[in-house]
Short mmCIF file of C-alpha atoms in Angstrom, two decimals:
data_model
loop_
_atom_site.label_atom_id
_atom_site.label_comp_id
_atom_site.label_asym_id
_atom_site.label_seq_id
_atom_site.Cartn_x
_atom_site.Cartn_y
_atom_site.Cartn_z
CA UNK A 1 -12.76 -11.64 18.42
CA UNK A 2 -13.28 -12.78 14.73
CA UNK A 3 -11.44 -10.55 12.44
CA UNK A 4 -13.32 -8.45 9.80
CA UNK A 5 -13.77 -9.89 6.24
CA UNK A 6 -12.19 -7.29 3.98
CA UNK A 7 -13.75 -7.14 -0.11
CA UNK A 8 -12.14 -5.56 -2.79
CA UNK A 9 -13.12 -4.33 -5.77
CA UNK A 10 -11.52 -2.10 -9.17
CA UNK A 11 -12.73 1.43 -9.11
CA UNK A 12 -12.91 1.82 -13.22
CA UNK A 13 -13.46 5.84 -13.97
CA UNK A 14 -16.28 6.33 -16.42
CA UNK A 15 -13.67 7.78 -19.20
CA UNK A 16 -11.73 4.93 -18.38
CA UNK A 17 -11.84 3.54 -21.83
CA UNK A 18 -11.50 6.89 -23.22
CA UNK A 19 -7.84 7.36 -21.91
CA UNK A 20 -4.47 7.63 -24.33
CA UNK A 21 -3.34 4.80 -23.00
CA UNK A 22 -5.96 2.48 -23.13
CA UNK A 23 -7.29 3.72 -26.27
CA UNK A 24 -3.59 3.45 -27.90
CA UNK A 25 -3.70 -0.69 -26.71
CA UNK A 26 -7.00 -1.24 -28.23
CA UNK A 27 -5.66 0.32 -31.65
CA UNK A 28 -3.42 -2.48 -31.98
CA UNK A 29 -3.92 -5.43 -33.36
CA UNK A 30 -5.72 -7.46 -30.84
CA UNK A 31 -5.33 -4.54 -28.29
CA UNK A 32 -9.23 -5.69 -27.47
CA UNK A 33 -7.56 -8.98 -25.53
CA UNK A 34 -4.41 -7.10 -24.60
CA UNK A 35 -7.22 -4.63 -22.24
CA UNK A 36 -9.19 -7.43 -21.20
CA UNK A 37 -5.66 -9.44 -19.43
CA UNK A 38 -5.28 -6.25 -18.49
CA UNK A 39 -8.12 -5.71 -16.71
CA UNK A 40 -8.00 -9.27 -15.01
CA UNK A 41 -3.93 -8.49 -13.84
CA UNK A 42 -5.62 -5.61 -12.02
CA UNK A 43 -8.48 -7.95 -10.84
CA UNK A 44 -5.25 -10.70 -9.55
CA UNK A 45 -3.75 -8.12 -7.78
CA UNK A 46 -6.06 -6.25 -6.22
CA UNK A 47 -5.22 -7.63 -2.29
CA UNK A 48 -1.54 -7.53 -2.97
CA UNK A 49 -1.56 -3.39 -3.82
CA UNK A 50 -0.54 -4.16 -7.66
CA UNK A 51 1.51 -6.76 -6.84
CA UNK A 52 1.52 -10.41 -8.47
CA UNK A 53 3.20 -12.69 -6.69
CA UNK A 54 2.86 -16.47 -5.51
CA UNK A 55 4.85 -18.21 -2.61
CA UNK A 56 5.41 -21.65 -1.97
CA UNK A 57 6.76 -22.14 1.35
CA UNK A 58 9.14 -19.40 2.11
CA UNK A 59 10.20 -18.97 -1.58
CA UNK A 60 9.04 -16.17 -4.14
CA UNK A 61 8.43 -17.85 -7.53
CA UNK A 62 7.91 -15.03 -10.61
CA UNK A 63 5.10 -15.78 -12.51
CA UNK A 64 5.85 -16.75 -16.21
CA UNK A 65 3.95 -16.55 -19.56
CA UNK A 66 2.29 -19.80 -18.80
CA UNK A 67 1.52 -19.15 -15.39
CA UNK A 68 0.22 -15.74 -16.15
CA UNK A 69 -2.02 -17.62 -18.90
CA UNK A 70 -3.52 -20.43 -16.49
CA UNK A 71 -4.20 -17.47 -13.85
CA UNK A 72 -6.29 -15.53 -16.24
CA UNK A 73 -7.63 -17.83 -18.43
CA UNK A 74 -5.97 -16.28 -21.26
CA UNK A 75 -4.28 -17.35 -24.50
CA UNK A 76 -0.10 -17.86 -23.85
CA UNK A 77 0.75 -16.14 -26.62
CA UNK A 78 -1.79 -13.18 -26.08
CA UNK A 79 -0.19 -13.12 -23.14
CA UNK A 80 3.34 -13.35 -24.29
CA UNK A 81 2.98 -10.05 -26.75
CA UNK A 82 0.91 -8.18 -23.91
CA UNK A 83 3.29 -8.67 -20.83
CA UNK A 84 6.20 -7.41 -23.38
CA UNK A 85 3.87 -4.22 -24.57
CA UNK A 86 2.71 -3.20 -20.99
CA UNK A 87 6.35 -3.35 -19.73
CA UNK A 88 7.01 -0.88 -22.66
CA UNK A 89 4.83 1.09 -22.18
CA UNK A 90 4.96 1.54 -18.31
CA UNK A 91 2.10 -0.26 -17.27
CA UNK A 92 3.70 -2.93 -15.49
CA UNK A 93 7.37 -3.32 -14.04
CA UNK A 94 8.74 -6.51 -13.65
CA UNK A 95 11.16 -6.04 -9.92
CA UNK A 96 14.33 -7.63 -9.59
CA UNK A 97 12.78 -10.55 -7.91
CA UNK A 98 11.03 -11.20 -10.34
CA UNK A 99 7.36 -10.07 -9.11
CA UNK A 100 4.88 -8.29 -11.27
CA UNK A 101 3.91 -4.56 -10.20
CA UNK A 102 1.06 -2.91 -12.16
CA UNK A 103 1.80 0.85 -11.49
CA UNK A 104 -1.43 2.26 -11.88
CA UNK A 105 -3.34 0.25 -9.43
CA UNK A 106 -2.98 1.76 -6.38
CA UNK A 107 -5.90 4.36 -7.50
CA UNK A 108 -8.09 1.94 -9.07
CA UNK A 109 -8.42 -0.24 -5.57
CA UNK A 110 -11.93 0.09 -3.28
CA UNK A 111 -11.94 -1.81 -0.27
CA UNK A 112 -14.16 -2.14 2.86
CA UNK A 113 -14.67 -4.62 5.77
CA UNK A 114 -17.86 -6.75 5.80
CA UNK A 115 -18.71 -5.04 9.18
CA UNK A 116 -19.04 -1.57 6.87
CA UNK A 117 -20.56 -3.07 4.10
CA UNK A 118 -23.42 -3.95 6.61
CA UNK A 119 -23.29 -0.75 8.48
CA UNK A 120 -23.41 1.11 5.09
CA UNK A 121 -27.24 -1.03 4.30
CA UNK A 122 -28.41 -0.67 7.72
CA UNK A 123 -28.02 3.35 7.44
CA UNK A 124 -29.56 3.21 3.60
CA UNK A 125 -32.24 1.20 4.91
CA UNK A 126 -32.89 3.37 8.44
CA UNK A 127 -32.96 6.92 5.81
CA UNK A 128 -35.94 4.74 3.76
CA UNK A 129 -37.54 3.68 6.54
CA UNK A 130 -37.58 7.28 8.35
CA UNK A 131 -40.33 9.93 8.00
CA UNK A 132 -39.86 12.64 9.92
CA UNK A 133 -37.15 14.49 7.76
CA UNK A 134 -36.28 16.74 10.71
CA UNK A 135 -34.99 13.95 12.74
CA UNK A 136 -32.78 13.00 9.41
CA UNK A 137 -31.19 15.55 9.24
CA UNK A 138 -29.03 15.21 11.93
CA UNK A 139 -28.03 12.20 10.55
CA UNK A 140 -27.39 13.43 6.78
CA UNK A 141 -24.76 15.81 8.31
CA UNK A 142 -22.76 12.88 9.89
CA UNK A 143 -23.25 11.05 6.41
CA UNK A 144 -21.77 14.07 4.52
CA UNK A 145 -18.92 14.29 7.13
CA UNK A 146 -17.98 10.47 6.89
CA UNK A 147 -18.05 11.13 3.00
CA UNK A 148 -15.71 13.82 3.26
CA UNK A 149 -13.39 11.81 5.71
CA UNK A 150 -13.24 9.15 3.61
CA UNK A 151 -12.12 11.54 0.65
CA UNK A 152 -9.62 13.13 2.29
CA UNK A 153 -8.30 9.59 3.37
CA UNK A 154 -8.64 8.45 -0.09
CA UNK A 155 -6.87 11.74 -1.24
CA UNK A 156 -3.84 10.89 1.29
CA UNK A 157 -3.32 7.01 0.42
CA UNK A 158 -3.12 8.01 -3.13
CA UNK A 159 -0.72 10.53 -2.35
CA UNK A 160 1.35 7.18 -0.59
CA UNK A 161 3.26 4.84 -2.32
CA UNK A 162 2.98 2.01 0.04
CA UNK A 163 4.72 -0.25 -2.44
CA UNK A 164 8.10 2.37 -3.28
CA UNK A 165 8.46 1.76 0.07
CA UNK A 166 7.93 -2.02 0.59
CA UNK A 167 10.43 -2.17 -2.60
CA UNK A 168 12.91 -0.04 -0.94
CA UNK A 169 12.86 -2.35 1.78
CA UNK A 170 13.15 -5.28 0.18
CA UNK A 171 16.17 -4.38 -2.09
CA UNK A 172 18.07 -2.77 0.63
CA UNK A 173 17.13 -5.08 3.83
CA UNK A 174 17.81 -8.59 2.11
CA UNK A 175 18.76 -10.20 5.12
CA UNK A 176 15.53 -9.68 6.86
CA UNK A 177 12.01 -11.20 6.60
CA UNK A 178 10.24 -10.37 3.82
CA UNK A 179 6.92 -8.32 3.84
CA UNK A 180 3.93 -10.20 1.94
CA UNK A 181 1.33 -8.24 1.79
CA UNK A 182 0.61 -4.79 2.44
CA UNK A 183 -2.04 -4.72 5.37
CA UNK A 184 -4.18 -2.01 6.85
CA UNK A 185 -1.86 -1.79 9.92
CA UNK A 186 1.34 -1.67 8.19
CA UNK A 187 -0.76 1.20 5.91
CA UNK A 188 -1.46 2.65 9.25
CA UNK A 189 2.01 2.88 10.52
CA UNK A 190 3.25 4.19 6.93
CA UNK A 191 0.76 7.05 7.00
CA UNK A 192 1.78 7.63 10.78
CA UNK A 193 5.39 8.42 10.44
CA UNK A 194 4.63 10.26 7.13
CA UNK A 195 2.53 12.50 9.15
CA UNK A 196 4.80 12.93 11.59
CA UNK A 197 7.33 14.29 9.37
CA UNK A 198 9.35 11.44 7.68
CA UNK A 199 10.36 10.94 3.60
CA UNK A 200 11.06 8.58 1.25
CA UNK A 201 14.66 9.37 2.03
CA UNK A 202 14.30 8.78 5.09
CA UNK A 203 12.75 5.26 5.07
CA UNK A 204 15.74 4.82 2.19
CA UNK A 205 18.22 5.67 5.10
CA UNK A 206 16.28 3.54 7.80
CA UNK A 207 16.55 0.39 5.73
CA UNK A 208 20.32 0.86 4.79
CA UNK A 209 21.33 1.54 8.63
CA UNK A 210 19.13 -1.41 10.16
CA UNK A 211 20.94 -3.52 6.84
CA UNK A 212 24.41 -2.72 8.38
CA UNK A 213 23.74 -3.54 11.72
CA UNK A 214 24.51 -6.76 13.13
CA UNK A 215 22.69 -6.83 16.08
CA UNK A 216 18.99 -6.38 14.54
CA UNK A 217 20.03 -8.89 12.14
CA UNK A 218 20.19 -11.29 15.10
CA UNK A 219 23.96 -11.43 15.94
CA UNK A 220 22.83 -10.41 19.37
CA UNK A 221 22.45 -13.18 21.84
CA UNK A 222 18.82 -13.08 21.83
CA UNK A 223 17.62 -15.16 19.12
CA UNK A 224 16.09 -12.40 17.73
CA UNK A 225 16.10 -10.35 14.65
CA UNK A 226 13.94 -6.77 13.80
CA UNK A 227 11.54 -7.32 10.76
CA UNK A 228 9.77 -4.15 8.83
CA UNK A 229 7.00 -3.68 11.09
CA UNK A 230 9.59 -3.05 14.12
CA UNK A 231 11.81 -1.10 11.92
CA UNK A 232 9.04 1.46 11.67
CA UNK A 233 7.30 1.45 14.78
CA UNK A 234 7.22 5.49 16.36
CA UNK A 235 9.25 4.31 19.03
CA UNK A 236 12.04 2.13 16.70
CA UNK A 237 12.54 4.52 13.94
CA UNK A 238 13.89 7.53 15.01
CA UNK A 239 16.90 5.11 17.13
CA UNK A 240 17.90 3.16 14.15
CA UNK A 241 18.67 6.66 12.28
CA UNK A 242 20.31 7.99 14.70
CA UNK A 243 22.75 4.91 14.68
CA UNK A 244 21.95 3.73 18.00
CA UNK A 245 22.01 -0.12 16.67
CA UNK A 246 25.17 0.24 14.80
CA UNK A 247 27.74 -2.17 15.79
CA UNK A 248 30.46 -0.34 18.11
CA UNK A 249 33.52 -1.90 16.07
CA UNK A 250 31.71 0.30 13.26
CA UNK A 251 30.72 3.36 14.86
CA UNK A 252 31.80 3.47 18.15
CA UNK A 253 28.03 3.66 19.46
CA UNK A 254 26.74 1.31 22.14
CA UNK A 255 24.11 -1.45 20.80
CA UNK A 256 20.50 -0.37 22.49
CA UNK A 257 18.32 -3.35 23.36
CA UNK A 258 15.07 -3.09 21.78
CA UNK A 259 12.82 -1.64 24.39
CA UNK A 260 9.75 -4.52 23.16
CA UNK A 261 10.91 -6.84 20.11
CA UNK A 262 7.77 -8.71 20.58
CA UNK A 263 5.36 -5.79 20.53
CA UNK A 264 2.45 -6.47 17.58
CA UNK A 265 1.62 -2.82 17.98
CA UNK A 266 2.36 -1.02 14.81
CA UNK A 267 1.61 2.89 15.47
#
C-alpha cells in the first residue's frame, strides 16, 4: 500500500514578533536579516525535528558558514555574525557532531498526512453542503472531540523531547547505527514507554548498558547487531536494564537471544 505523503509547515504564534527574544535580534544592527535566516533554519529543519543535518553516504558532514549561506540563500557573512549570536543566545546548539539543533522548534512544527489533509476538505465541504442542522450535529460533536484529541496529543509531544533522547543515544551508543530522522513510529514508541512509566534516566541507562554489551553490538555469532528502534521496543527494553545482555565475563549473567531481531514493529 502506498505510504501517506506527510506536509509540514511552521506554526508562527500571532505575538510571535512581539517576543523578548525576537524583538532583542531585530534591535541589532541588521537583526531584520538575522530573523529572516532565522526563520528559514526553522523552515530547513522542519522534517528533521530542529535538526540540520546532511549525509553523504553513511557520513554526517556539519554544515558550515558557506553551506548554511547556499541553503538559505543568504549573505555568508550575515550568516557568519547570526550563527555566532543565536548560539549565544540559546537559540541554536551546535552537538558534538557537529549538527545544528534549533531548540525552540519542536513547538513551532504542524504536520499532517495528505490522506488528512483531504479528509479535513471533504468534512468542510460535507458541513457546507448539509442543511438539515439536526443531522450536523452529530457530526460537530465528533469534530469537537477530534479537536480536543489532537490538543491533548499536541499538549503531550510538546511535553517530549524526542531529540534529548535521540542525542542521548547517539553520544552514548557510538558503536551502533545511527538514527536519521525522527519518524512517526519511532515518536510512537517514545510516547509508548513514556506512558508506561519510563524517564529520561532511564533511556540514559538503556543506552549505556546496550553500549557495554558485546553481544548486541554483534559479537554474537549471528551477524547481527540491535539498533535504536530494537533497543526500545516494549518487549527489548525492560531486558537490556535488567542486564540480561551483559556479557557473562562482566556480570556473570547469561546472554538472552533476542526473541525477534528482525521485527519492524516498534510499539
Amino acid at each position: 500500500m502506498k505510504e501517506s505523503k506527510r506536509y509540514y509547515w511552521l506554526k508562527l504564534k500571532d505575538d510571535f514578533f512581539d517576543d523578548d527574544t525576537i524583538s532583542y535580534i531585530e534591535e541589532q544592527e541588521n537583526g531584520v536579516y538575522y530573523v529572516n535566516f532565522y526563520l528559514k533554519l526553522c523552515l530547513k529543519s522542519l522534517k528533521t525535528e530542529g535538526k540540520l543535518v546532511r549525509f553523504v553516504g553513511e557520513t554526517l558532514i556539519p554544515y558550515d558558514v558557506n553551506s548554511l549561506s547556499n541553503l538559505t540563500r543568504t549573505p555568508v557573512d550575515t550568516v557568519r555574525v547570526a550563527m555566532t549570536f543565536f548560539e549565544k543566545i540559546g537559540l541554536i546548539k551546535i552537538m558534538e557532531t557537529g549538527e545544528i539543533y534549533l531548540s525552540q522548534i519542536q513547538e513551532m512544527i504542524g504536520t499532517e498526512t495528505d490522506k488528512a489533509a483531504i479528509m479535513r476538505r471533504k468534512r468542510a465541504r460535507e458541513k457546507l453542503s448539509g442543511n438539515n442542522v439536526t443531522e450536523l450535529l452529530p457530526e460537530c460533536y465528533t469534530e469537537i472531540e477530534k479537536e480536543k484529541e489532537l490538543d491533548i496529543r499536541e499538549r503531550e509531544e510538546s511535553r517530549i523531547n524526542y531529540q534529548e533522547i535521540i542525542d542521548l543515544y547517539h553520544e552514548t551508543c557510538v558503536s551502533f547505527p545511527r538514527v536519521r530522522t525522527i519518524s512517526e513510529s519511532r515518536k510512537k514508541a517514545i510516547r509508548a514507554r513514556i506512558k508506561s512509566g519510563y524517564t529520561i534516566e532511564d533511556f540514559k541507562r538503556l543506552f549505556q548498558m546496550a553500549e557495554q554489551s558485546d553481544f548486541l553490538k554483534g559479537k554474537n555469532g549471528r551477524d547481527w547487531n540491535a539498533d535504536f528502534d530494537w533497543m526500545i521496543k516494549d518487549s527489548n527494553m525492560p531486558k537490556i536494564l535488567e542486564g540480561k545482555y551483559l556479557d557473562r565475563k562482566k556480570e556473570g549473567v547469561a546472554d538472552e537471544p533476542p526473541e525477534d531481531p528482525y521485527s519492524a514493529r516498534l510499539w
